[in-house]
Coordinates of C-alpha atoms and ligand atoms in Angstrom, one line a residue:
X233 CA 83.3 130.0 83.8
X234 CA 87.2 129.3 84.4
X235 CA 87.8 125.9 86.7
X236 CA 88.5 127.6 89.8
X237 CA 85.8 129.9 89.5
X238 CA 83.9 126.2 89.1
X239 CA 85.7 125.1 91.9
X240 CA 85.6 128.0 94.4
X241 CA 81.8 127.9 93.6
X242 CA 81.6 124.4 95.1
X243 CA 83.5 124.8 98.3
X244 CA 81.5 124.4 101.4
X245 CA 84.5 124.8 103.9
X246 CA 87.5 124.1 101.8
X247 CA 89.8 126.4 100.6
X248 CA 91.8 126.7 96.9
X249 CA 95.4 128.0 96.4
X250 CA 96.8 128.5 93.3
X251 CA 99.9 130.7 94.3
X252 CA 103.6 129.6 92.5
X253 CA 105.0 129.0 96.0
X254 CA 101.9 126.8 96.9
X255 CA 101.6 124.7 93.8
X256 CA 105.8 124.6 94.6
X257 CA 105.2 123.3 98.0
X258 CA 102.5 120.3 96.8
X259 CA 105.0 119.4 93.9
X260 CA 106.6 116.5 95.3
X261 CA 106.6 113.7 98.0
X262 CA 109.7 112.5 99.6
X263 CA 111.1 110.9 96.2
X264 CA 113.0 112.9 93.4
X265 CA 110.1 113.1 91.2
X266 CA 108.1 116.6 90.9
X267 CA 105.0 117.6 89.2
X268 CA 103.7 120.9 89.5
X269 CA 99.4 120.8 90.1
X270 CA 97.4 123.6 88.4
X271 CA 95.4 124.0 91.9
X272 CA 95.8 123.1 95.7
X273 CA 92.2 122.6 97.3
X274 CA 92.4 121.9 100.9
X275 CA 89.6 120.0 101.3
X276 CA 87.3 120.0 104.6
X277 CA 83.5 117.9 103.6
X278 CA 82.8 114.7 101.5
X279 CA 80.4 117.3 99.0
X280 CA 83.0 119.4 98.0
X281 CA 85.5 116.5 97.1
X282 CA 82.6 114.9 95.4
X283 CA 81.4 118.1 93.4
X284 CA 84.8 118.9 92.8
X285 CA 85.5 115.6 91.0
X286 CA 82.3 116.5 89.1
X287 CA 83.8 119.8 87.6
X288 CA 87.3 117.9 86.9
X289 CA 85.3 115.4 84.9
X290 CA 83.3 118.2 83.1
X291 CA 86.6 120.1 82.2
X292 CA 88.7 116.5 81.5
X293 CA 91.1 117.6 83.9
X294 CA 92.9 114.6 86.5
X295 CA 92.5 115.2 90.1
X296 CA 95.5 113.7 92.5
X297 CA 94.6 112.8 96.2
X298 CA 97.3 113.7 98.7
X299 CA 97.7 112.6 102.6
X300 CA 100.8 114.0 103.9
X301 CA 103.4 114.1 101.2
X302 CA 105.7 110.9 103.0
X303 CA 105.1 108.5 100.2
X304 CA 108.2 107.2 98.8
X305 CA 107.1 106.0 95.0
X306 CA 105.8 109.2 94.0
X307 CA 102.3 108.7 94.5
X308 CA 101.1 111.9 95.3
X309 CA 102.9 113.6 92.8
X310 CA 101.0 115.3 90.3
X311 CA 103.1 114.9 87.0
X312 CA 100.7 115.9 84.5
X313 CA 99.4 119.0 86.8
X314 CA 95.5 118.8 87.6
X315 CA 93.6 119.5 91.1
X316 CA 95.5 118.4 94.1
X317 CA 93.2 117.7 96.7
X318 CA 95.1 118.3 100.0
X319 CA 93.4 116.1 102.7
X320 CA 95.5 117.0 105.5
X321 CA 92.2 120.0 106.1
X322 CA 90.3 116.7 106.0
X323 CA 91.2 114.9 109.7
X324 CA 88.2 114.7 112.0
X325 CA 87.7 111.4 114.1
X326 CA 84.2 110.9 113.4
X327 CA 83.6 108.6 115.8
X328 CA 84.7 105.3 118.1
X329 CA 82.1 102.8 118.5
X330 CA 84.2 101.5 121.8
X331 CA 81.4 98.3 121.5
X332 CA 81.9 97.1 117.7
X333 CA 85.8 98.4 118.4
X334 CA 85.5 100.0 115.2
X335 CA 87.0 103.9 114.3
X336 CA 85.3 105.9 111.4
X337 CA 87.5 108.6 110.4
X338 CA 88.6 111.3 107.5
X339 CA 91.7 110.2 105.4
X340 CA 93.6 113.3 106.6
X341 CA 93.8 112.0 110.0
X342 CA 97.7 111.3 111.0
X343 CA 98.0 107.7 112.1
X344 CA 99.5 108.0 115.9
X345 CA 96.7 110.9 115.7
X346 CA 94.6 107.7 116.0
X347 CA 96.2 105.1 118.0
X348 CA 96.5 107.9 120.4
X349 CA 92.8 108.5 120.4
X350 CA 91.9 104.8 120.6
X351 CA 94.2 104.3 123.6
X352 CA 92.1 106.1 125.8
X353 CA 89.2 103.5 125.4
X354 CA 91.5 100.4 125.8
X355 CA 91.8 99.8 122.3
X356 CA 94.8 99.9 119.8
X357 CA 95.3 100.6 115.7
X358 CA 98.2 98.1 115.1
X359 CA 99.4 99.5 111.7
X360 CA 102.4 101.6 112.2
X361 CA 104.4 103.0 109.3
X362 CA 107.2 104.1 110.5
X363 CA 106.1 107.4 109.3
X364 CA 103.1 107.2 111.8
X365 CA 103.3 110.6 113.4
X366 CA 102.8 112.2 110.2
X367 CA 101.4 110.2 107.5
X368 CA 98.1 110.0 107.1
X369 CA 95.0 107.1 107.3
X370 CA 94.3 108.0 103.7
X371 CA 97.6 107.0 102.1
X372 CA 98.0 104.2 104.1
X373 CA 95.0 103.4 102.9
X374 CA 95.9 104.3 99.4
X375 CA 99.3 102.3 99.6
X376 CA 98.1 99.8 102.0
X377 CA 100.9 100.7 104.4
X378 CA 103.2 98.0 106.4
X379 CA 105.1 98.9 109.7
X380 CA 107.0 97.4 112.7
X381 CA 104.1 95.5 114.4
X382 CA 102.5 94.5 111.2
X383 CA 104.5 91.2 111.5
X384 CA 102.1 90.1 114.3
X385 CA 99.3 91.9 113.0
X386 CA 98.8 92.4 109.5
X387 CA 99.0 95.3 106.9
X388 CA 96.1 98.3 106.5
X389 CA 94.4 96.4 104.5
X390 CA 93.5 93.6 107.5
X391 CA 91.9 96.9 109.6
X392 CA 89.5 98.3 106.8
X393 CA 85.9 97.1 107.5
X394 CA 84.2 99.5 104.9
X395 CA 84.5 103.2 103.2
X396 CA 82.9 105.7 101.1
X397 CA 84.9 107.1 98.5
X398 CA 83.9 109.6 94.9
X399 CA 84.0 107.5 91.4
X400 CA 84.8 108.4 88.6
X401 CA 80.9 109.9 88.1
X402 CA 81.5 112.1 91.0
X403 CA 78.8 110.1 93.0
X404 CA 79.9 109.3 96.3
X405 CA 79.9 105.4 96.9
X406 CA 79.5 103.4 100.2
X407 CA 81.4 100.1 100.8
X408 CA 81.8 97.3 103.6
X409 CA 80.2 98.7 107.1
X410 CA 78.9 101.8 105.2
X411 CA 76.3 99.9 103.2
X412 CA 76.2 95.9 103.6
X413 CA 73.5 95.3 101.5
X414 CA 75.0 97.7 98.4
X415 CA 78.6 97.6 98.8
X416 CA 80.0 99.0 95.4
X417 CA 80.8 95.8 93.8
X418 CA 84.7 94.8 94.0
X419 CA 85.7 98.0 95.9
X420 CA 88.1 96.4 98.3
X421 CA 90.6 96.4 95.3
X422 CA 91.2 100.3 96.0
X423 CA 92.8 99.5 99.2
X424 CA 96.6 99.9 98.1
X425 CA 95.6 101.2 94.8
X426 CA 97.5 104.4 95.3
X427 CA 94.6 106.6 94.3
X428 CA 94.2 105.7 90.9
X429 CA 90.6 104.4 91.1
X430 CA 88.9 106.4 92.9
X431 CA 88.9 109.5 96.3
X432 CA 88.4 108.1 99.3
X433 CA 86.5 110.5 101.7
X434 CA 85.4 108.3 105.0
X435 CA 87.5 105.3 106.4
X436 CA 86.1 102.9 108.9
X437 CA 88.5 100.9 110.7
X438 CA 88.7 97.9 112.6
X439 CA 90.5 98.2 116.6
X440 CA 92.0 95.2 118.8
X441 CA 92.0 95.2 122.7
X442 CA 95.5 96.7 123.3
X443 CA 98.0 94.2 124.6
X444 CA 99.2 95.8 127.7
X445 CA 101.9 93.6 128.4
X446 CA 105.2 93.5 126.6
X447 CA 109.1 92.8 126.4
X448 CA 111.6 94.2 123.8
X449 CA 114.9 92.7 123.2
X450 CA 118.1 93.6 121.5
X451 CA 120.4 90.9 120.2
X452 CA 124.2 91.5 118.9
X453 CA 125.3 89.4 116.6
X454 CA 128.7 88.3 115.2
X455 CA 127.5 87.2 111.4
X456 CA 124.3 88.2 109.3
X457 CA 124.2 84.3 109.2
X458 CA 123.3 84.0 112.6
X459 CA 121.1 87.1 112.8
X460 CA 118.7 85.6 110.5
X461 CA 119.3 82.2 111.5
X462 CA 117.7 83.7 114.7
X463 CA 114.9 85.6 112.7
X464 CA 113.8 82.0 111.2
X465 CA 113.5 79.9 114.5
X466 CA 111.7 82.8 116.1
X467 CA 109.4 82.6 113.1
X468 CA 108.9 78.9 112.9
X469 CA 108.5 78.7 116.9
X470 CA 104.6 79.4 118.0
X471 CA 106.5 82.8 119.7
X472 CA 104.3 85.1 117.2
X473 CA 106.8 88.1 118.1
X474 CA 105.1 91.7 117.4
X475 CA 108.0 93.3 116.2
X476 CA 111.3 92.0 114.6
X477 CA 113.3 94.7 112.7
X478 CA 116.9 93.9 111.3
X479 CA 119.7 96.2 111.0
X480 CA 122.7 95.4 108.8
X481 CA 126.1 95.9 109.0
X482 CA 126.4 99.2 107.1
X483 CA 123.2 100.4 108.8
X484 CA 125.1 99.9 111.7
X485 CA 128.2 101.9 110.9
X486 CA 126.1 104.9 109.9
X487 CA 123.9 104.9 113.0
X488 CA 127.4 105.0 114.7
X489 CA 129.0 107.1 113.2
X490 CA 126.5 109.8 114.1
X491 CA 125.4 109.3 118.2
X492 CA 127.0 107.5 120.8
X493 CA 124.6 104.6 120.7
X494 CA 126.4 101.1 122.7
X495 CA 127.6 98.5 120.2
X496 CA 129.6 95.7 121.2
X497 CA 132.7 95.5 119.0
X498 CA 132.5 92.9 115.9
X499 CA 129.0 93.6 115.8
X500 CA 127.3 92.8 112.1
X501 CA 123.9 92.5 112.7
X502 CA 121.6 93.9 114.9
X503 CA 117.7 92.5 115.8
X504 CA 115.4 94.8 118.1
X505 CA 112.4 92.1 119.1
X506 CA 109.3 92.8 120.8
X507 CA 107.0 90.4 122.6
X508 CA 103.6 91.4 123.4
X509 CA 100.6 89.4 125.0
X510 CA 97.2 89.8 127.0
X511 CA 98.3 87.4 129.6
X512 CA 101.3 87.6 131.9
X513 CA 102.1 84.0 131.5
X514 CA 102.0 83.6 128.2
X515 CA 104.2 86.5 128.0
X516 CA 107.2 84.2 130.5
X517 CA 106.5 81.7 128.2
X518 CA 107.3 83.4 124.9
X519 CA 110.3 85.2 127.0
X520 CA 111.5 82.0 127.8
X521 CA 111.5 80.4 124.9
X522 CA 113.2 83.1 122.6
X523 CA 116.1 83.2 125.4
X524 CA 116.2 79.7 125.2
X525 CA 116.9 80.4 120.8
X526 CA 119.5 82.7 122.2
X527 CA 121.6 80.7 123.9
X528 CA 120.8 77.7 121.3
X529 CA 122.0 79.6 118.4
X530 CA 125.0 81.1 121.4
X531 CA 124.3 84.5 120.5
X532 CA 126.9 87.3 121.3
X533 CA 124.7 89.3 123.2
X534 CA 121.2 90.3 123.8
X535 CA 119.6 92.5 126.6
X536 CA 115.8 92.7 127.6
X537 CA 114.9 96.0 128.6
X538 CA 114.3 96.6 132.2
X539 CA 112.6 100.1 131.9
X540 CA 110.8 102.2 129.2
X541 CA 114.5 104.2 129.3
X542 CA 116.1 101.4 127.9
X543 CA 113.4 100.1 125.7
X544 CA 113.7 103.7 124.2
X545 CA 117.6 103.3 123.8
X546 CA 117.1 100.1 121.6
X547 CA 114.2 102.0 119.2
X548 CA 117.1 105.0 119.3
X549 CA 119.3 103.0 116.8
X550 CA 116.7 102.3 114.2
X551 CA 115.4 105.4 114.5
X552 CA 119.7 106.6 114.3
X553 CA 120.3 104.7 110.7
X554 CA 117.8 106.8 108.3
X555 CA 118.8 110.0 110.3
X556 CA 122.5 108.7 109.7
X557 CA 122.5 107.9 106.5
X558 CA 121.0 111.6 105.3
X559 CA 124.2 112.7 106.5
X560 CA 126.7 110.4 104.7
X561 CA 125.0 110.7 101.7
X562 CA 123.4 113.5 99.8
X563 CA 120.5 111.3 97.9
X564 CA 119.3 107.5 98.8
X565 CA 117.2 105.4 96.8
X566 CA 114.7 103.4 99.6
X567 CA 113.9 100.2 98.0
X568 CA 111.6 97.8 99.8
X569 CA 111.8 95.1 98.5
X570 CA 110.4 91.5 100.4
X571 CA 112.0 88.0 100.2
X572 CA 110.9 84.9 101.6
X573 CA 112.9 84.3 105.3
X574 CA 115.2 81.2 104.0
X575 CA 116.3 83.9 101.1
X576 CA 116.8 87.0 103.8
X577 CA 120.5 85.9 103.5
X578 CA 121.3 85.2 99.8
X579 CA 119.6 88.7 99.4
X580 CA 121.7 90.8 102.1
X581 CA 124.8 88.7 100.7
X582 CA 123.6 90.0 97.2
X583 CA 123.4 93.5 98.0
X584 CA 127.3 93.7 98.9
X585 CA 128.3 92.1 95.7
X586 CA 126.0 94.7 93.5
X587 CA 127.2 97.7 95.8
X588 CA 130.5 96.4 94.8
X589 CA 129.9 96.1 91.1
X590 CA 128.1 100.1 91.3
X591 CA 130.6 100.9 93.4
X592 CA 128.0 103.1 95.9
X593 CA 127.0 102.1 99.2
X594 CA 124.0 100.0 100.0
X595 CA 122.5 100.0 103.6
X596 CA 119.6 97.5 104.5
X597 CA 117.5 97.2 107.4
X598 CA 113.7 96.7 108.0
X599 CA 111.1 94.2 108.6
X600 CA 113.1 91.2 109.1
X601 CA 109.8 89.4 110.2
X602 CA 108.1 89.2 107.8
X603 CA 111.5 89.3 104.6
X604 CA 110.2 93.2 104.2
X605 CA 114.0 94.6 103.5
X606 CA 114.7 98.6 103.4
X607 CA 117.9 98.4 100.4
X608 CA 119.0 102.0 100.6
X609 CA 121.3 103.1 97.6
X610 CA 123.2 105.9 98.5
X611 CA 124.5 108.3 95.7
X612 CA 125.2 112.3 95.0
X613 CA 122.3 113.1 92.4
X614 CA 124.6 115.5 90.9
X615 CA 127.3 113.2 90.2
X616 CA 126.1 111.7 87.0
X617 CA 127.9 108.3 87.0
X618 CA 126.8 107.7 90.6
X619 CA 123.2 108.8 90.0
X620 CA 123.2 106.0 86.9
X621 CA 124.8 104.0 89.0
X622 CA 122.0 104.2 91.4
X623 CA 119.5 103.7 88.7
X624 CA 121.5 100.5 87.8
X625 CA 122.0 99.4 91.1
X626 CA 118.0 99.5 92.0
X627 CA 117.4 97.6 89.1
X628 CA 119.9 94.5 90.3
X629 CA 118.5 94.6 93.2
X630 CA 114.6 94.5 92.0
X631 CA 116.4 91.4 89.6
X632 CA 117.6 89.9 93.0
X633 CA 114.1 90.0 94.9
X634 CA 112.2 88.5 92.1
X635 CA 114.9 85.9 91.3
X636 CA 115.1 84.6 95.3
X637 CA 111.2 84.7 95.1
X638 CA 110.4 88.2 96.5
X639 CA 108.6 91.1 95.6
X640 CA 110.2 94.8 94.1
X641 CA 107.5 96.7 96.7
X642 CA 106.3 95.5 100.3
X643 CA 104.9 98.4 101.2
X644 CA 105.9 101.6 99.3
X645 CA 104.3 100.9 96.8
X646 CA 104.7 101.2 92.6
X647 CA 103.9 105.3 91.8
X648 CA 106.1 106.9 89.8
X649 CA 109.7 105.1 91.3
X650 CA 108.9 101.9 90.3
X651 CA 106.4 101.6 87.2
X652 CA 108.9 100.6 84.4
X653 CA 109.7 97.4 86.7
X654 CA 106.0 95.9 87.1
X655 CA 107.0 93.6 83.9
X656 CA 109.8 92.4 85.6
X657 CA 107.4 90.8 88.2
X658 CA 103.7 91.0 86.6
X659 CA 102.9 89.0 83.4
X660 CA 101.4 90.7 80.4
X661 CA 98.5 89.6 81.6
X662 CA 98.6 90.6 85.2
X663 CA 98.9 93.9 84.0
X664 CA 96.3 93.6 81.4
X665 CA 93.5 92.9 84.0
X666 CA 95.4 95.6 86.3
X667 CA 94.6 97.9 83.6
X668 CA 90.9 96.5 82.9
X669 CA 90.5 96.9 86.7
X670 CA 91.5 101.1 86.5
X671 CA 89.2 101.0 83.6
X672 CA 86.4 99.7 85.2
X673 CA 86.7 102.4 87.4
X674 CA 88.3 105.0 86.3
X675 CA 87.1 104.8 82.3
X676 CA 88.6 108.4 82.0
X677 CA 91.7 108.5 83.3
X678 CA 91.2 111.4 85.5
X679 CA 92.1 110.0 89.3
X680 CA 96.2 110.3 89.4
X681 CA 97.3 109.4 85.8
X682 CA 100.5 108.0 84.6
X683 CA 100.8 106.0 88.7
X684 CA 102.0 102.3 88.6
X685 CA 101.8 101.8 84.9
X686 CA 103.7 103.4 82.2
X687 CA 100.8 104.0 80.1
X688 CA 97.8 104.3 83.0
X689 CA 95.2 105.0 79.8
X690 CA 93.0 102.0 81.1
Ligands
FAD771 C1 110.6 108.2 107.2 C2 109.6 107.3 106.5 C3 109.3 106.1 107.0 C4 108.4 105.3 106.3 N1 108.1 104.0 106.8 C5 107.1 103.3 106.2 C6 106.8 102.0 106.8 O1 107.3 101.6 107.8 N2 105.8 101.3 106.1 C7 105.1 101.9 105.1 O2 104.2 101.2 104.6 N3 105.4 103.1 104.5 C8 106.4 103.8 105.1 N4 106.7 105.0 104.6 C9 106.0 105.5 103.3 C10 104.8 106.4 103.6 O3 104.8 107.0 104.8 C11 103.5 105.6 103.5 O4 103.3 105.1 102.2 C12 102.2 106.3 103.9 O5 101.1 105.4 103.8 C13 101.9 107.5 103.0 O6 100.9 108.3 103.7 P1 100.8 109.9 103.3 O7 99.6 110.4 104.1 O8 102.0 110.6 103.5 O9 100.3 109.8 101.8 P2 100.9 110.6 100.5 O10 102.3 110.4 100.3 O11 100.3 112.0 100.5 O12 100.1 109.8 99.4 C14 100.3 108.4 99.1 C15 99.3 107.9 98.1 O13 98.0 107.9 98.7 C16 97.1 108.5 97.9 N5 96.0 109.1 98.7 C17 96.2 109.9 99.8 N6 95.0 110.3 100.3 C18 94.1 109.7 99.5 C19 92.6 109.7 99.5 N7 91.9 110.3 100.4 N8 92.0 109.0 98.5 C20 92.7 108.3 97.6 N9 94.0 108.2 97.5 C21 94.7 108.9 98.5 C22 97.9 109.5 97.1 O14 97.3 109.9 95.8 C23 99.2 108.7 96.9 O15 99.1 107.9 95.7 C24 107.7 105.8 105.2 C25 108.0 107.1 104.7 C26 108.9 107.9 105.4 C27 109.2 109.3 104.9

């Protein structure tokens, strides 16, 4: 029997799709790289994934899990064809136990899809790409996803109490909450292993009480210097802000450039802060305190919002730089790279001098909080000297990060975009057991080959 004969004969509720202009559509993610999968299966049960993973095995063909196509390393791209299970068919909350504050749910469920739903019973999902409205639980899962209030509150990774997932055996396999007593040995591993060990079916997830209170600030500064001298006593303070995002110079002028946002003149640096607490006097306190660094450090300017239209003019400019800077430049490399706080300047200084030596412009923002930096090349892919130039550029600026003490991925994660640079941070070693751990699971090779290592035969 041909595979999707196999295939269709296994669907309970799922449906298969092997038109050009549907295997077209799933080619890709938001990077440059493209794959092209044999078959799109839109997935709806835990069986059907499972028995489809069963026929992949039986023909040696790889299977690539994808959430919603808004990874930026080229996870979900299938470049060596294969079944593309689309999990986006796969997004039912299963259920909130409002008691043990915990949410079990399908991977295809969109992230605000969630924090929406747990709202209603006083609870909150703090992990907030800022992707949220459309990515899915699954690849944040998958890449272990960062965000805005992650600074406060942790990664994914902090949230996931347990999940079932299909090996490489096409046996499903319960983990953490699922099964206590027979928790697949060493499974935690596949959180932010980009779905190269294994298809995760079932999530459950931890909740927090939502913090109902909060203030958000928006300080202009006259120097980068003094943005992120402000970033670091926040930090070291016991202030424990929720949110602190950065936005550059050049990130500045693009957002600009394009709306009618208010900047005072000489601006170089932007912060947008947010406070957050249970308790109305801890909350003056911490508001206190971080006016108190203002005026220490004699900022130019800062404002607290006085109402949710205001607050929602501050989020407006870092929402305005990536919506600017598709407009001044045809193609962007999105780097994320982290650095430690005391390095966040010698990095941002860095940048200027390698966008000077590339001679393309570089545009960083992001996570100040916790040294999580969004370094956007921007080049015209069909200009060949810039688009090396890019190449070049990324690579400096990987060089940079690693040199200062960083990281060449906080939260994108490796993929495709960044495999030929895991030596620059990983010894042979590291990625000797790296590739013993995908072996371990994944003996095969068959759950999205060639991701994160240039040679992912385990
Ligand atoms: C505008 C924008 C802003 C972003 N901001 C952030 C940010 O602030 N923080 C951040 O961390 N990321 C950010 N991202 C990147 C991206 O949104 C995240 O990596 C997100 O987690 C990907 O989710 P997805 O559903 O789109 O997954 P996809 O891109 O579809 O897949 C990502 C990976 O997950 C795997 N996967 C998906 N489902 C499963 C499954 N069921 N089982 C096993 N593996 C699976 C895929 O194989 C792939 O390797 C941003 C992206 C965009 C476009």
């Amino acid at each position: 029997m041909h595979i999707i004969e196999q295939i269709e004969a296994v669907l309970e509720k799922g449906t298969l799709d092997y038109s050009p202009e549907t295997r077209y559509v799933f080619r890709t993610d938001t990077t440059k790289f493209t794959g092209n999968p044999d078959v799109v299966v839109n997935v709806k049960t835990e069986n059907e994934v499972a028995k489809i993973v069963s026929v992949a095995i039986s023909n040696g063909v790889s299977v690539i899990a994808r959430g919603a196509g808004t990874g930026m390393s080229g996870g979900a791209v299938p470049i060596k064809g294969g079944i593309l299970l689309n999990f986006e068919t796969m997004d039912e909350i299963i259920r909130i136990d409002q008691k043990k504050k915990l949410a079990f749910v399908q991977p295809g469920v969109i992230t605000d899809v969630l924090r929406d739903a747990v709202k209603g019973f006083g609870l909150y999902y703090p992990p907030d790409p800022s992707s949220s409205a459309v990515s899915t639980i699954g690849g944040n899962f998958a890449e272990n996803a960062g965000g805005l209030h992650c600074v406060k509150y942790g990664v994914t990774a902090r949230y996931v109490k347990g999940f079932k997932f299909v090996d490489s055996a096409g046996n499903i396999q319960k983990c953490g909450v699922y099964d206590e007593e027979n928790s697949f040995p060493g499974s935690f591993v596949m959180i932010g292993s980009e779905g190269t060990l294994g298809i995760v079916t079932e999530i459950a997830l931890e909740l927090i009480d939502n913090p109902p209170l909060y203030d958000t600030y928006i300080t202009y500064h006259r120097s980068l210097l003094k943005a992120i001298a402000t970033v670091i006593k926040i930090m070291n303070m016991a202030i424990n802000p929720a949110v602190i995002e950065l936005i550059d110079r050049d990130a500045l002028k693009a957002a600009i450039s394009y709306s009618d946002i208010y900047l005072p003149e000489n601006t170089e640096a932007v912060l947008i802060i947010k406070l957050d607490s249970y308790f109305l006097p801890e909350l003056l306190e911490k508001s206190i305190l971080i006016e108190n660094i203002f005026s220490l450090l004699k900022i130019m300017e800062f404002r607290k919002a006085e109402n949710i239209e205001e607050e929602n003019s501050f989020w407006a400019l870092r929402k305005a730089v990536s919506t600017s800077i598709k407009k001044i430049s045809p193609d962007k490399m999105n780097e994320d790279i982290t650095v430690p706080l005391t390095n966040m300047y010698a990095f941002i200084e860095s940048t200027r001098a390698i966008s000077e030596k590339h001679n393309l412009k570089i545009v960083v923002y992001g996570h100040a909080g916790d040294g999580n930096l969004h370094v956007n090349i921007l080049f015209d892919k069909n200009n060949k000297t810039e688009s090396n130039n890019a190449g070049l550029a990324s690579e400096d600026v990987f060089k940079k990060a690693i040199e200062l003490g960083g990281n060449i991925s906080g939260e994108h994660g490796i993929g495709l975009a960044k495999k030929s640079f895991m030596s620059m941070q990983y010894s042979k070693n590291e990625i000797v057991f790296m590739k013993k751990i995908k072996k371990a699971f994944d003996p095969e090779n068959i759950f999205n080959p060639d991701k994160i290592f240039n040679d992912s035969k385990g």
